[in-house]
Tab-separated table of C-alpha atoms in Angstrom:
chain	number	residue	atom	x	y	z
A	1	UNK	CA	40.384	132.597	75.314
A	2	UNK	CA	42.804	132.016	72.044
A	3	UNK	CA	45.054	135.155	71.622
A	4	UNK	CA	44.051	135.113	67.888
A	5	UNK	CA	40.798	136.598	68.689
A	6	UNK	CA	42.172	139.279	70.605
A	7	UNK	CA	45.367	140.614	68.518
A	8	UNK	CA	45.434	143.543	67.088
A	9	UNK	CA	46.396	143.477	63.650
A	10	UNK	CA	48.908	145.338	62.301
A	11	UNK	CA	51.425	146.821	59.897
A	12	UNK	CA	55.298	145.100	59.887
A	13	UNK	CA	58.799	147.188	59.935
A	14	UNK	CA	60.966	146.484	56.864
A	15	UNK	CA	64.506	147.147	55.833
A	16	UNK	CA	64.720	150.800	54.889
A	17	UNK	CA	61.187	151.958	56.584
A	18	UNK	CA	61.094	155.432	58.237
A	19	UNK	CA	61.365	155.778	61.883
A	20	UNK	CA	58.269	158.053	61.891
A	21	UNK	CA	56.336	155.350	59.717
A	22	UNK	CA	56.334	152.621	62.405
A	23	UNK	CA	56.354	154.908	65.582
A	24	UNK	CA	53.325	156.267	63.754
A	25	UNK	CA	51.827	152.491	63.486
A	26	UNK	CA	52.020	151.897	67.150
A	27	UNK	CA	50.201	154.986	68.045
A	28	UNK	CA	47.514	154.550	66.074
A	29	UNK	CA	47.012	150.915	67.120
A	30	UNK	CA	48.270	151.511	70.738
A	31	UNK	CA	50.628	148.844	70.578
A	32	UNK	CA	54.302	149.164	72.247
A	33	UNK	CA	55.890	147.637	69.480
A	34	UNK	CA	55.531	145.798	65.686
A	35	UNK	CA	57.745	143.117	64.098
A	36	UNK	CA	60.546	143.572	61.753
A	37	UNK	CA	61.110	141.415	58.656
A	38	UNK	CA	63.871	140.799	56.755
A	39	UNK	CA	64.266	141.111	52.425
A	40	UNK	CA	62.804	137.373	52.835
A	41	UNK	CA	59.522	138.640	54.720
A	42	UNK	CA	61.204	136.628	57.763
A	43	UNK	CA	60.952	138.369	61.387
A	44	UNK	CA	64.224	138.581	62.547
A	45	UNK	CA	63.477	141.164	65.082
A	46	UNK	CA	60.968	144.200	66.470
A	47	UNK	CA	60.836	147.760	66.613
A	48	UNK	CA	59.604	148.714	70.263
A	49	UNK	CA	58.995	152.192	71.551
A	50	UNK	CA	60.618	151.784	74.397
A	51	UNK	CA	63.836	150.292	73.196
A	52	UNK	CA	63.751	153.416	70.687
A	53	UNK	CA	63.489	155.803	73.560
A	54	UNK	CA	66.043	154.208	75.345
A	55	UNK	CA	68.733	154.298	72.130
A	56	UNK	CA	67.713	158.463	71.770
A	57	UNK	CA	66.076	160.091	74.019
A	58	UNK	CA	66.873	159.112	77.502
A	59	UNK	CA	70.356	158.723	78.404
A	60	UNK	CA	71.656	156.025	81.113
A	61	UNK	CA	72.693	158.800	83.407
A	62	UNK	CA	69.517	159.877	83.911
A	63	UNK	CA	67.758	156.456	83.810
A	64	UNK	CA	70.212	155.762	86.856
A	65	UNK	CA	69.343	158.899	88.680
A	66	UNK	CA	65.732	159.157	87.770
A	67	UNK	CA	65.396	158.851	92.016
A	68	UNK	CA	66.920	161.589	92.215
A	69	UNK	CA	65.296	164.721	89.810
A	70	UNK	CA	62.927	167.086	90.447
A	71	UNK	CA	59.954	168.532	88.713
A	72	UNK	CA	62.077	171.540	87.369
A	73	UNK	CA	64.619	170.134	84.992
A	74	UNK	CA	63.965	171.759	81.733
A	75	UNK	CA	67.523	171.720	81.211
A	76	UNK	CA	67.303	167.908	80.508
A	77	UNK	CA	64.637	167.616	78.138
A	78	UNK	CA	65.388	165.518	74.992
A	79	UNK	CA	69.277	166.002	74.552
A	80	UNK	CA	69.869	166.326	70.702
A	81	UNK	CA	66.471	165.536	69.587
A	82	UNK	CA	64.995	167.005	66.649
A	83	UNK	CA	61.421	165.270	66.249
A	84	UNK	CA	62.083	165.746	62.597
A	85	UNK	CA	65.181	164.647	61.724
A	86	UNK	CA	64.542	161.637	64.755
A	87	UNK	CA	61.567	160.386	62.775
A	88	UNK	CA	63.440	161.006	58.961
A	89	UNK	CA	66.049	158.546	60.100
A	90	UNK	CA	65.115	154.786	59.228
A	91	UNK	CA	63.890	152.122	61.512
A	92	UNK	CA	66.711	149.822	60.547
A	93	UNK	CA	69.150	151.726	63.774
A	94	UNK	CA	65.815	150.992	66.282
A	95	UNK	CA	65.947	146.995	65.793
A	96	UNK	CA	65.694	145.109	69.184
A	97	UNK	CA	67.008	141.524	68.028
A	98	UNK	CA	64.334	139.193	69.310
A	99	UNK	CA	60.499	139.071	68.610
A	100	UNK	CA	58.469	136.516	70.593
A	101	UNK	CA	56.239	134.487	68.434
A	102	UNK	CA	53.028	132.492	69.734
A	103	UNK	CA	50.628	130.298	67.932
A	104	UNK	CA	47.110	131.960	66.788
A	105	UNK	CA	45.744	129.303	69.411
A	106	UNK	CA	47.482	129.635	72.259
A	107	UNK	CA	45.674	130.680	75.277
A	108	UNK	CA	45.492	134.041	76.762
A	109	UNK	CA	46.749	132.854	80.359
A	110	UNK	CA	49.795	130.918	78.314
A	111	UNK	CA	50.453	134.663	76.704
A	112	UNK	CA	50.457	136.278	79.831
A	113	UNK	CA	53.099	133.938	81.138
A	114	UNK	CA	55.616	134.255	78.905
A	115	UNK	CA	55.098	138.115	79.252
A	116	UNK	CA	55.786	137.859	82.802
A	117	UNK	CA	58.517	135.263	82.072
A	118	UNK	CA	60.136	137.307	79.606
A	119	UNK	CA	59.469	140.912	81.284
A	120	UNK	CA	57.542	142.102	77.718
A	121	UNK	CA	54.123	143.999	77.396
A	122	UNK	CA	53.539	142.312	73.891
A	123	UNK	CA	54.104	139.045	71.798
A	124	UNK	CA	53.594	138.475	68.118
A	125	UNK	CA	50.669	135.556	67.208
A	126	UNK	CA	52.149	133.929	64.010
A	127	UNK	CA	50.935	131.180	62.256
A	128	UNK	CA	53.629	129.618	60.575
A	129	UNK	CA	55.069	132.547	58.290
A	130	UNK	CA	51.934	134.410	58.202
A	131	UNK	CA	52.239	137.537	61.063
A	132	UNK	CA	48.719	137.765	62.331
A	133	UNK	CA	48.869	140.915	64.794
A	134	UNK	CA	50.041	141.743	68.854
A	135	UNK	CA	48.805	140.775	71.534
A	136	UNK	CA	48.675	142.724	74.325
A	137	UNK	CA	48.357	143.069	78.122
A	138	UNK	CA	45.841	145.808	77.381
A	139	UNK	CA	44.237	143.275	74.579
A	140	UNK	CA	43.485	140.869	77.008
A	141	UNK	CA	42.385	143.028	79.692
A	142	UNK	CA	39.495	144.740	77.169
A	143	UNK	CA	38.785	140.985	76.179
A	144	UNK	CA	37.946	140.222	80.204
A	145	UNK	CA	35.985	143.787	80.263
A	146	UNK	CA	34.189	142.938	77.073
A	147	UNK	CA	33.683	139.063	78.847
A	148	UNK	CA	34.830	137.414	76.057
A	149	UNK	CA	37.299	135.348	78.327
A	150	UNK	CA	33.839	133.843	79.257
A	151	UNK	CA	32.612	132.300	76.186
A	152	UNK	CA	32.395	128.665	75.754
């Protein structure tokens, strides 16, 4: 199964984008993360939920001592967050610096190697400049369901 049948195509971060604009793209297409392109229309990087969470909303202190909360800590919830101002600011501040980039016709299996290699949930299929879409764990898993791992 080539990963370019199962990406999911979608919108790029760019220089100057709103936070809210590209946190809003991976929600609706369920993807943890989209690339970011430079002036040139170059990917130099991604924006990734997670790494935007971890530069906000959850500090290290807690992260370390996660073990060690309860269920009644109201007094932690999102230091200094304002969903509105958080989402105004732009997605330049949210850049993680590299962005994995695959063939459209590498295999699925390959894909999910390099995700366990590289401890990611997504890569980027790109075929030469042209950004195609993610692919996913979760992609490839509804491929299986769907059995189109099994077509010749």
């Amino acid at each position: 199964m080539k990963i370019k049948h199962i990406s999911i195509a979608t919108q790029v971060a760019r220089p100057g984008m709103l936070l809210g604009e590209a946190v809003k793209e991976c929600v609706v297409k369920d993807v943890p993360g989209i690339p970011y392109l430079d002036a040139s229309g170059k990917i130099i990087g991604r924006f990734s939920i997670r790494h935007m969470f971890l530069l906000c909303c959850v500090p290290e202190d807690v992260i370390k001592g996660a073990h060690l909360l309860g269920d009644d800590i109201d007094q932690l919830d999102f230091p200094n967050i304002h969903a509105d101002e958080l989402m105004a600011r732009r997605v330049d501040d949210f850049i993680f610096p590299d962005a994995i980039q695959l063939s459209p016709n590498f295999h699925a299996i390959k894909a999910l190697a390099i995700m366990e290699q590289d401890n990611t949930e997504y890569l980027f299929v790109v075929d030469g400049d042209d950004y195609q879409g993610v692919v996913t764990r979760m992609s490839i898993a509804k491929a299986i369901l769907a059995k189109a791992c099994c077509d010749k």
